[in-house]
Each structure stands twice: as C-alpha cells, then as structure tokens.
CSV table of C-alpha atoms and ligand atoms in Angstrom, one decimal:
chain,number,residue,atom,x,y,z
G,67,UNK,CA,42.2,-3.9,-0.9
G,68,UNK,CA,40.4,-6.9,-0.4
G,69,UNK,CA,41.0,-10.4,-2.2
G,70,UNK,CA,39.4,-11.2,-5.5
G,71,UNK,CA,37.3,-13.9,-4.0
G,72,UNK,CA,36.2,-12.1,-0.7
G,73,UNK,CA,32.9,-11.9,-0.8
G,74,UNK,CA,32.7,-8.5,0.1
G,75,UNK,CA,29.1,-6.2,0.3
G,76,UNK,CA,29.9,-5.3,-3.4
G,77,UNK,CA,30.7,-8.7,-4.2
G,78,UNK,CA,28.0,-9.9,-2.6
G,79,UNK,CA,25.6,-7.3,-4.2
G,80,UNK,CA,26.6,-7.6,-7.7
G,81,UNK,CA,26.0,-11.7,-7.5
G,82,UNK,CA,22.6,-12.0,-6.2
G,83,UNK,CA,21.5,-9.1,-8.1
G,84,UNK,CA,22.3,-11.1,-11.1
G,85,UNK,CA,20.8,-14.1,-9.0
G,86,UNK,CA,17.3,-12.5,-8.6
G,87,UNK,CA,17.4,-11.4,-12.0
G,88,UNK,CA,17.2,-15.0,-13.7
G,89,UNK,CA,14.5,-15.7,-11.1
G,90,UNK,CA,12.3,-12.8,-12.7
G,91,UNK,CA,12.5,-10.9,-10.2
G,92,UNK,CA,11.2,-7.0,-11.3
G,93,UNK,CA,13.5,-5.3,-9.1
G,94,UNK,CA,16.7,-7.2,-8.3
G,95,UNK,CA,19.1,-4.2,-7.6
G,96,UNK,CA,16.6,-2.5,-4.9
G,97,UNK,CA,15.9,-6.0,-3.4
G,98,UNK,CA,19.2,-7.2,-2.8
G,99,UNK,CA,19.9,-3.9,-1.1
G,100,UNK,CA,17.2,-4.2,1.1
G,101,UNK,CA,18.0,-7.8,2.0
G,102,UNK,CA,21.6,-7.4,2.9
G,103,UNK,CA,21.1,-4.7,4.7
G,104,UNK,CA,18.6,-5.8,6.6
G,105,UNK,CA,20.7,-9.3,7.1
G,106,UNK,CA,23.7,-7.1,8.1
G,107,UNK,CA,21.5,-4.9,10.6
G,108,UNK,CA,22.6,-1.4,8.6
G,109,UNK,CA,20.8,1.3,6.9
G,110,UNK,CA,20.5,0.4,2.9
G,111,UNK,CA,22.8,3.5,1.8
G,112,UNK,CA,25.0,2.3,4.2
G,113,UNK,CA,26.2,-0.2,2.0
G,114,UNK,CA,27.3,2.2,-0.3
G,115,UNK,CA,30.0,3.3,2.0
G,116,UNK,CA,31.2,-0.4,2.9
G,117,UNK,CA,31.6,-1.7,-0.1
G,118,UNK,CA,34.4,-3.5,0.8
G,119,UNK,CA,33.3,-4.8,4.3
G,120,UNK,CA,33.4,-8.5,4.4
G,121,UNK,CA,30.5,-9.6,6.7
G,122,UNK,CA,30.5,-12.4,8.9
G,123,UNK,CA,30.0,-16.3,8.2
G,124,UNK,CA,26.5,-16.2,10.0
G,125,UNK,CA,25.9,-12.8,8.1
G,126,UNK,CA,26.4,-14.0,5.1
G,127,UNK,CA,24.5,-17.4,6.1
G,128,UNK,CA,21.3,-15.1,7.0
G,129,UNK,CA,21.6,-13.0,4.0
G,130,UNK,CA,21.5,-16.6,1.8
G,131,UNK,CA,18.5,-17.4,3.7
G,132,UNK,CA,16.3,-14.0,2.7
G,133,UNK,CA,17.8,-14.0,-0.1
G,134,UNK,CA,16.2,-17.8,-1.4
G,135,UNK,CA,12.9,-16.5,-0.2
G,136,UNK,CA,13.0,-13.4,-2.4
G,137,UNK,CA,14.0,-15.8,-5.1
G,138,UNK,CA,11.0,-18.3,-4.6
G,139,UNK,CA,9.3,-14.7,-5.4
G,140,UNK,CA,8.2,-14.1,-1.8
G,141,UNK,CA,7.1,-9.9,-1.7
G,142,UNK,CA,9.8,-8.3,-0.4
G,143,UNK,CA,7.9,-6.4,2.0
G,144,UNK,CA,6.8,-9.9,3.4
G,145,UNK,CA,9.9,-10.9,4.3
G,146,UNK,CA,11.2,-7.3,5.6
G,147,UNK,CA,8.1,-7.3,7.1
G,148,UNK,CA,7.9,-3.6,6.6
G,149,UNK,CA,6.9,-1.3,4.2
G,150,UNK,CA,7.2,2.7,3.9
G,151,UNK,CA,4.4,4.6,2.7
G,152,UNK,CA,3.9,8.3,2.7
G,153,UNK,CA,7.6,8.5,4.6
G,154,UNK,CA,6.6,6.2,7.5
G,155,UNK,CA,7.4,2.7,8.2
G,156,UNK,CA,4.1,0.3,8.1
G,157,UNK,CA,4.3,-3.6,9.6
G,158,UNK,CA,3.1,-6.0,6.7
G,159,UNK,CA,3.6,-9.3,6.0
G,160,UNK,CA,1.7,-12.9,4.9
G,161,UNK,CA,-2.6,-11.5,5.1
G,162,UNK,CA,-2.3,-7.8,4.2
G,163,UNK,CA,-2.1,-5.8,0.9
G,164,UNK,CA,1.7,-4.2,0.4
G,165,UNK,CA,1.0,-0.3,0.0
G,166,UNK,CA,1.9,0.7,-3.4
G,167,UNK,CA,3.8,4.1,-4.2
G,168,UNK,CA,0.6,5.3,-6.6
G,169,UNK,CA,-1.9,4.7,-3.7
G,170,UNK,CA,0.2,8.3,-2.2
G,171,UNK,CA,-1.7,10.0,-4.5
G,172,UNK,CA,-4.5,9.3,-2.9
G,173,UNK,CA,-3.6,10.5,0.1
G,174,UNK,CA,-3.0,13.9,-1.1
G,175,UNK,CA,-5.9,14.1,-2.9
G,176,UNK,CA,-7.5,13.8,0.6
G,177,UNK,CA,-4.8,16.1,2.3
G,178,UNK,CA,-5.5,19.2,-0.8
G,179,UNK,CA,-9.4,18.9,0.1
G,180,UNK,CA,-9.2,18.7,3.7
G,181,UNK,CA,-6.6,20.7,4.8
G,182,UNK,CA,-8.2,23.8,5.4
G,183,UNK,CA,-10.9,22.3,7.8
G,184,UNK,CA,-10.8,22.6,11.4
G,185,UNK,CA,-11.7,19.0,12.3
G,186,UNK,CA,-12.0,17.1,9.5
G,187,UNK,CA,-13.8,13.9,9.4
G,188,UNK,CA,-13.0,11.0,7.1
G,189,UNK,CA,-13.2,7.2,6.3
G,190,UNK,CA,-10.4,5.2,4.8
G,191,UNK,CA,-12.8,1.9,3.2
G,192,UNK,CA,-11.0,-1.4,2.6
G,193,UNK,CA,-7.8,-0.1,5.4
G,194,UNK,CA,-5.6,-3.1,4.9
G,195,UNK,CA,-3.0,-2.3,7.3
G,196,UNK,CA,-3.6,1.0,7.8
G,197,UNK,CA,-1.6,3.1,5.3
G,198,UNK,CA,-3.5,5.6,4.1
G,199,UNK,CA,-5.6,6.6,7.2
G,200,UNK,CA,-2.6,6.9,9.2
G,201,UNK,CA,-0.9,9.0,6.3
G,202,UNK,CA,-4.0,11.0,6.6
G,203,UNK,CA,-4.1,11.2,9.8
G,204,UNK,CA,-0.2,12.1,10.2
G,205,UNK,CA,-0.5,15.1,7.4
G,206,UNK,CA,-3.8,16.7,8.8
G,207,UNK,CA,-3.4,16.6,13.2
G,208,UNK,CA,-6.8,18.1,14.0
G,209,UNK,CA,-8.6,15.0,11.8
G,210,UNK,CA,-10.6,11.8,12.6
G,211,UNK,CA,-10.4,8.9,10.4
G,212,UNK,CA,-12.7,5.7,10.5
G,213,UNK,CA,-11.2,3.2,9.0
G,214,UNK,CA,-13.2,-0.1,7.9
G,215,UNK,CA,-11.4,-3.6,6.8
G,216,UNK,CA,-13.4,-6.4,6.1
G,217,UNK,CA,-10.0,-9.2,7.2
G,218,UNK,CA,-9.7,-9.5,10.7
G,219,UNK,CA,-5.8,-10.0,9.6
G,220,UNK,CA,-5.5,-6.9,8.0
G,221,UNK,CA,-7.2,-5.4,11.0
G,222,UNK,CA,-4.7,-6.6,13.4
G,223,UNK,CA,-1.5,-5.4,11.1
G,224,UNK,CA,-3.3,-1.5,11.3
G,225,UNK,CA,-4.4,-2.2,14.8
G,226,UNK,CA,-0.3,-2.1,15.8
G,227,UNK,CA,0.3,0.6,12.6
G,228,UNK,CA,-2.1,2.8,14.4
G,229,UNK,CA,-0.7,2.2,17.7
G,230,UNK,CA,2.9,2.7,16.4
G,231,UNK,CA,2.1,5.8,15.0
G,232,UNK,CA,0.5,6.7,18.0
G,233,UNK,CA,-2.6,7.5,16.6
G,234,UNK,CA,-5.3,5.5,18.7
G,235,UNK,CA,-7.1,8.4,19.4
G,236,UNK,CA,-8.0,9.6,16.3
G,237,UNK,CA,-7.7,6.6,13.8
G,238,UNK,CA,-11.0,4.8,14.5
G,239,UNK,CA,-10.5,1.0,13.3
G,240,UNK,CA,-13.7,-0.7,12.3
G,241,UNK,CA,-14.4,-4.0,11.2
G,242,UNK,CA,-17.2,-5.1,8.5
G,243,UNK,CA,-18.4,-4.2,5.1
G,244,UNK,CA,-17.9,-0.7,3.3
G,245,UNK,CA,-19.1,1.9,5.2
G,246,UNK,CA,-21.6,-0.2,7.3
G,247,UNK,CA,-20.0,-0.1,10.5
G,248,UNK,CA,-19.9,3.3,11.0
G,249,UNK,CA,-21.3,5.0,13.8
G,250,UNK,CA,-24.8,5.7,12.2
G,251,UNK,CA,-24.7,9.3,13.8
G,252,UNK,CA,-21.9,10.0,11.5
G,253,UNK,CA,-24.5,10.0,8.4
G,254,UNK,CA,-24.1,13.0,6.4
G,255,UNK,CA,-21.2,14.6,8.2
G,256,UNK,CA,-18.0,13.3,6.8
G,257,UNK,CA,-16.3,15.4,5.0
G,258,UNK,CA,-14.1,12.6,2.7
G,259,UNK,CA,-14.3,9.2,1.9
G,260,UNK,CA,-11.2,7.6,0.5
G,261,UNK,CA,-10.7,4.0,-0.7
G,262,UNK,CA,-8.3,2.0,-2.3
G,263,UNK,CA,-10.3,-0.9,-3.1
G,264,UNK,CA,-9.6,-4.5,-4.7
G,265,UNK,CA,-9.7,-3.6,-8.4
G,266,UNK,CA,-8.4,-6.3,-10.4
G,267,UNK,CA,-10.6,-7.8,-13.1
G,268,UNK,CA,-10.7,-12.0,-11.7
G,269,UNK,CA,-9.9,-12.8,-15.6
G,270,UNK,CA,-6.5,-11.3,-15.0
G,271,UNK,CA,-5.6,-13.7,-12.4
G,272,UNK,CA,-2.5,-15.3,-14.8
G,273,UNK,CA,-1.3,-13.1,-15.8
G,274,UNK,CA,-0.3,-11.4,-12.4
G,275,UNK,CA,3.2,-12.0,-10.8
G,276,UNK,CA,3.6,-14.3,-7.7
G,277,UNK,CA,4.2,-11.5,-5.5
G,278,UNK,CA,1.0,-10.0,-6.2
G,279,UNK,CA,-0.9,-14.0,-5.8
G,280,UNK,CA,1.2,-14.5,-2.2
G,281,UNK,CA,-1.2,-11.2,-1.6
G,282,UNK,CA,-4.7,-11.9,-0.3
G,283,UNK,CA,-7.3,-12.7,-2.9
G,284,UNK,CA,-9.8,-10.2,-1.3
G,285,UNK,CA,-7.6,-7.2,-1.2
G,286,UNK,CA,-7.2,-7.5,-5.0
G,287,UNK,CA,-10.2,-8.6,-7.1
G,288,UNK,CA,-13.7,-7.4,-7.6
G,289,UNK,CA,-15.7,-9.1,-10.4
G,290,UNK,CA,-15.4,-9.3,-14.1
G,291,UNK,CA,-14.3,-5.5,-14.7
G,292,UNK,CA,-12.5,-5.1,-11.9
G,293,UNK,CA,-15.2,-2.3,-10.7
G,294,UNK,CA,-17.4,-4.0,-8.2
G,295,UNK,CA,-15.9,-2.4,-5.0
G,296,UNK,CA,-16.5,1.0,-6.6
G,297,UNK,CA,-19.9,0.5,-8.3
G,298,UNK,CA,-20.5,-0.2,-4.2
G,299,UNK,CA,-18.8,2.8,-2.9
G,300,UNK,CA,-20.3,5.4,-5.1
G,301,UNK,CA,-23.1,4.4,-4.6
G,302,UNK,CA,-23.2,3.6,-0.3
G,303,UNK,CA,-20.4,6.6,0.3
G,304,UNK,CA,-23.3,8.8,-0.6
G,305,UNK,CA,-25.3,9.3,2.2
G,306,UNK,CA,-22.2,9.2,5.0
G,307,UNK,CA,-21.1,12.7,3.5
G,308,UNK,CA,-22.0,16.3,3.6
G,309,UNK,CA,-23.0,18.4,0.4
G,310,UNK,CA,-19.8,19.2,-0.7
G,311,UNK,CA,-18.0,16.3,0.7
G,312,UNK,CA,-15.1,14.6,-1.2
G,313,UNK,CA,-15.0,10.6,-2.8
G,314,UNK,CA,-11.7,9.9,-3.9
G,315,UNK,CA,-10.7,6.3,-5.0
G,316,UNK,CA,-7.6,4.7,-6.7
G,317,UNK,CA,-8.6,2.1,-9.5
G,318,UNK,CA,-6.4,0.4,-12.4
G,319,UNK,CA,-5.3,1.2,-15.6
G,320,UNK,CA,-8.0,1.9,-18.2
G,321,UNK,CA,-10.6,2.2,-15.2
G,322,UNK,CA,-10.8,6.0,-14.9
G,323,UNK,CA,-13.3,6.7,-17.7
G,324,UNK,CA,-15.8,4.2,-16.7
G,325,UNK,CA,-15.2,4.9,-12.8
G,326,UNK,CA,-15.7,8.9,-13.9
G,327,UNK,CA,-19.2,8.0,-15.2
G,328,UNK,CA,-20.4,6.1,-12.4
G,329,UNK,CA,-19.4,8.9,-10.2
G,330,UNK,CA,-21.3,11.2,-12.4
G,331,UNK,CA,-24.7,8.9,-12.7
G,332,UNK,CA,-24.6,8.5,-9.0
G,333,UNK,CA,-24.4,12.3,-7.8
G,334,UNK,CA,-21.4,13.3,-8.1
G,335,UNK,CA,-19.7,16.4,-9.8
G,336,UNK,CA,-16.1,18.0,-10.5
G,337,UNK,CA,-14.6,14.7,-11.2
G,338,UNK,CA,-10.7,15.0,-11.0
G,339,UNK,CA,-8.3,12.1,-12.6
G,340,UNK,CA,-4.8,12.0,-10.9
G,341,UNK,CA,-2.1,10.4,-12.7
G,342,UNK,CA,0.3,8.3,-10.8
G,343,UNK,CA,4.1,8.3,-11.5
G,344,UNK,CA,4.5,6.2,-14.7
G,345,UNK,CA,0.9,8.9,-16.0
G,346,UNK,CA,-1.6,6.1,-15.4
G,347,UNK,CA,-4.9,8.2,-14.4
G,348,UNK,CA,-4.9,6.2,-10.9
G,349,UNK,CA,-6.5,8.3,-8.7
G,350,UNK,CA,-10.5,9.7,-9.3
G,351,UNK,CA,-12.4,12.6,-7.2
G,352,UNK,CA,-15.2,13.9,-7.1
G,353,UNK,CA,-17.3,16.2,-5.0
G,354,UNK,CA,-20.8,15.2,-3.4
G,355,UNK,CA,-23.7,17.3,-5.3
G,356,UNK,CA,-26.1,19.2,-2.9
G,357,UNK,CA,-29.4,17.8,-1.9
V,157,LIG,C1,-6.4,-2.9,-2.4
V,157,LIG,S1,-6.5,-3.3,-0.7
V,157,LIG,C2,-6.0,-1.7,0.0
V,157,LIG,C3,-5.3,-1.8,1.3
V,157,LIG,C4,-4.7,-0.5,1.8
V,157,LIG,N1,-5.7,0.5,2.0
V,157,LIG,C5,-3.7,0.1,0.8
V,157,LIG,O1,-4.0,1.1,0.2
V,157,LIG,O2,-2.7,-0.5,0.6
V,157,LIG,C6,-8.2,-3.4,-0.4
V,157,LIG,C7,-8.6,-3.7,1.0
V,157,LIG,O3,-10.0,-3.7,1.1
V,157,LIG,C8,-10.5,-4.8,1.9
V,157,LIG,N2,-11.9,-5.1,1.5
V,157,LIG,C9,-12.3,-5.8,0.4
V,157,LIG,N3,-13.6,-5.8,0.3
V,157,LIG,C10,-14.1,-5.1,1.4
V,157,LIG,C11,-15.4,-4.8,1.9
V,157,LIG,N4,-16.5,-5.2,1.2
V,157,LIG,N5,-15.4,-4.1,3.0
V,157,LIG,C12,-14.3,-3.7,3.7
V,157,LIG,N6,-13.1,-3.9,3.3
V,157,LIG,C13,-12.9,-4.7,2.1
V,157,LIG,C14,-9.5,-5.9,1.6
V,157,LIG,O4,-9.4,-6.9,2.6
V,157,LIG,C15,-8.2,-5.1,1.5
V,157,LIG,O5,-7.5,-5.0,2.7
C-alpha cells in the first residue's frame, strides 16, 4: 500500500481528469491517459496495471507540463504529436487537420469498391497528412494513390507519413488545387476519387471548440453552406475517372441530402450514404455514369 497523499498513477489520474474536466475539456478521462503515459514513456493500458507506481519528481514535472497545455485546450494529438487512424500511427501536430475516427468510413468505402481490382488507381483530394491514402494504400498492396494538398505544411507531415509507412512508391504526393496536378495522362482512368474535404459552414465559426480553431482554417471551412469543396469535386472529379469509377466524400451533419443531389445533377448514379458511429450519414458514394 502506498500513502494517502502519494501521488500515485491512480492518484494522479483521478485529479487531472477532474482538472481537465472544469476546463471543458470533451474527453478528460482518455486525455489524461494519453498524457501520463506518454510523460511516463509507457503504453496507455499500462497504467492500468500500475496503478500504484509513484513516478518520479521530473515525471511528474513533465506530466504537469502536457497536462497545462491540454488544459489551455491545445488538440491532444498536437501535443502527442501523433494520431492513429485506420490502426496506424500518423505524425500531426500545429498546420495539419487531426484525422477523425468517421473519416475511416471513407476509407472502406474506397477499400469495398476497389478491392477486387488488380491495380487500382485512386486520388485522395485535400490529403492533409496523409491518412486516408496511406490507409488506402495499406489495405489494397497492388494500388496507386495520388494524393493532392493544397498546404505545403500538410504536405510535409504526409511527406514523412508516407515515408514511415513505407509507401513512397505507391503513394504519389502532389501539391496544388483539387485534382489539377495530376498527371494529365491519368484523365479518365482512375478508378476512385476520395476526399475528405473542408466542410464547415464559415457562419459556424463560434460555435466550434478551440481544438478544432488551433486546426488550420483551410482544412475546415468552405463557404456559406459548408459545400463549396464538394460542389468543386463533383463537378472536376468527373473527367479523371473511368465509366464506372467511384466518388466517395465525407461531409457534415445535415449535408448528405443536398451533397446526394449534386452528385446526381452532375453524372452520377447509385448514390450510397454511410453513417458514421454516432448514425450521422457521413460518408456519400456514387458511381460515375457511362459516357
Ligand atoms: C478536412 S481536411 C482533411 C485532411 C485529411 N485528408 C483527413 O481526412 O484527415 C481537408 C484538407 O484539404 C486541403 N484543401 C483545402 N482546399 C483544397 C484545395 N482546393 N485543393 C487541395 N487541397 C485542399 C486542406 O488543406 C486540408 O488539408
């Protein structure tokens, strides 16, 4: 048994969960745990087992440290500086969109339509740092995905995602505007485009939480409804892919109806809503009509 006022990993635990939790914090429980156990150079679950442990004065002192940041309502995944998606480990942090857990469902929209290809071509629009092309690439080892971000910050977070994964060779990193840089020979041959673009209407601005402002402003908004990005994409992902070939985009709550149509007017058919995890339709498809 330790001492009543040890501060011990449970100790510790229960008192800046409660800490984060006055700051408004969404999560405080999870946080905590990721904090300490990153300050204390273990596994998360680990903790569980050491309850009791009584870390070290400079432990404790760089715990305090992470945990003020998480409390002036830094992301979390900032100051981790990584984030998992799709079960691997991505590098984020201060110029990069977080991956979200809803945007997975993307991913295996893409993975369902493409899986039975024998070299599957794709492009991943608005990359960020690299999540769901590398997921893509990862689940299907025969494709190629080009992957366009407008940031050169972003870019340089997928550029060492990419590498990490060790994917260089077939994760194609481009930089520009929607589909523009691509290789104009790949015009009518892809067999997916994916995107998770900025969808946030700008009038929502306050009522977002300071996480989500410490993210960049051009990963997250487009226009008054939110739908600029994809009024562009269904609209210029056209001609990049074959008869047949498959759109799918993630947009925001309340989004999918209107999204749906503009797929339809722009020739598109088969349009699929995907719920995400708390059954917001998140995720749309659709499939290229011929001619
Ligand atoms: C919502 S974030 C998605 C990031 C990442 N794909 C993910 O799922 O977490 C949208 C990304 O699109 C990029 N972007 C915005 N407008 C763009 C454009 N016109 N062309 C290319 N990329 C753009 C932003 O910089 C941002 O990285």
């Amino acid at each position: 048994m330790t001492p009543a006022d040890e501060w011990t990993v449970l100790r510790l635990l229960k008192w800046s969960e409660d800490y984060l939790a006055r700051k408004g914090v969404e999560s405080p429980r999870l946080d905590v745990e990721l904090l300490l156990a990153e300050a204390l150079g273990m596994k998360r679950l680990e903790l569980y087992v050491r309850f009791e442990h009584v870390p070290a004065p400079a432990e404790r002192e760089r715990f305090k440290r992470l945990l003020l940041r998480r409390a002036a309502r830094e992301p979390a995944a900032y100051i981790l500086g990584r984030r998992e998606f799709y079960g691997i480990s991505f590098e984020v942090g201060p110029g990069v969109l977080v991956p979200r857990p809803e945007t997975e469902h993307l991913v295996d929209a893409a993975v369902e339509a493409l899986k039975g290809l024998e070299r599957p071509l794709a492009a991943d629009v608005g990359t960020g740092c690299g999540n769901v092309a590398v997921a893509l690439a990862s689940a299907l080892p025969a494709a190629v995905v080009y992957a366009v971000e407008r940031s050169p910050a972003a870019l340089r977070y997928a550029a060492r995602n990419v590498e990490a994964a060790g994917l260089k060779g077939r994760v194609r990193l481009l930089e520009g505007d929607l589909l523009a840089p691509l290789p104009r020979e790949l015009l009518g041959s892809l067999d997916a485009v994916v995107s998770n673009p900025p969808y946030v209407p700008e009038g929502d601005e306050g009522s977002l939480p300071p996480e989500v402002l410490a993210e960049p402003r051009e990963a997250l908004f487009a226009g008054r409804d939110g739908l600029d990005m994809v009024r562009r994409l269904v609209r210029e992902a056209r001609p990049w892919l074959k008869d047949g070939g498959l759109l799918a985009f993630e947009v925001g709550a309340g989004q999918a109806p209107a999204a749906a149509e503009l797929l339809r007017k722009n020739g598109f058919s088969g349009v699929v809503a995907r719920r995400d995890y708390a059954g917001i339709e998140r995720i749309l498809s659709a499939r290229k009509d011929d001619g």
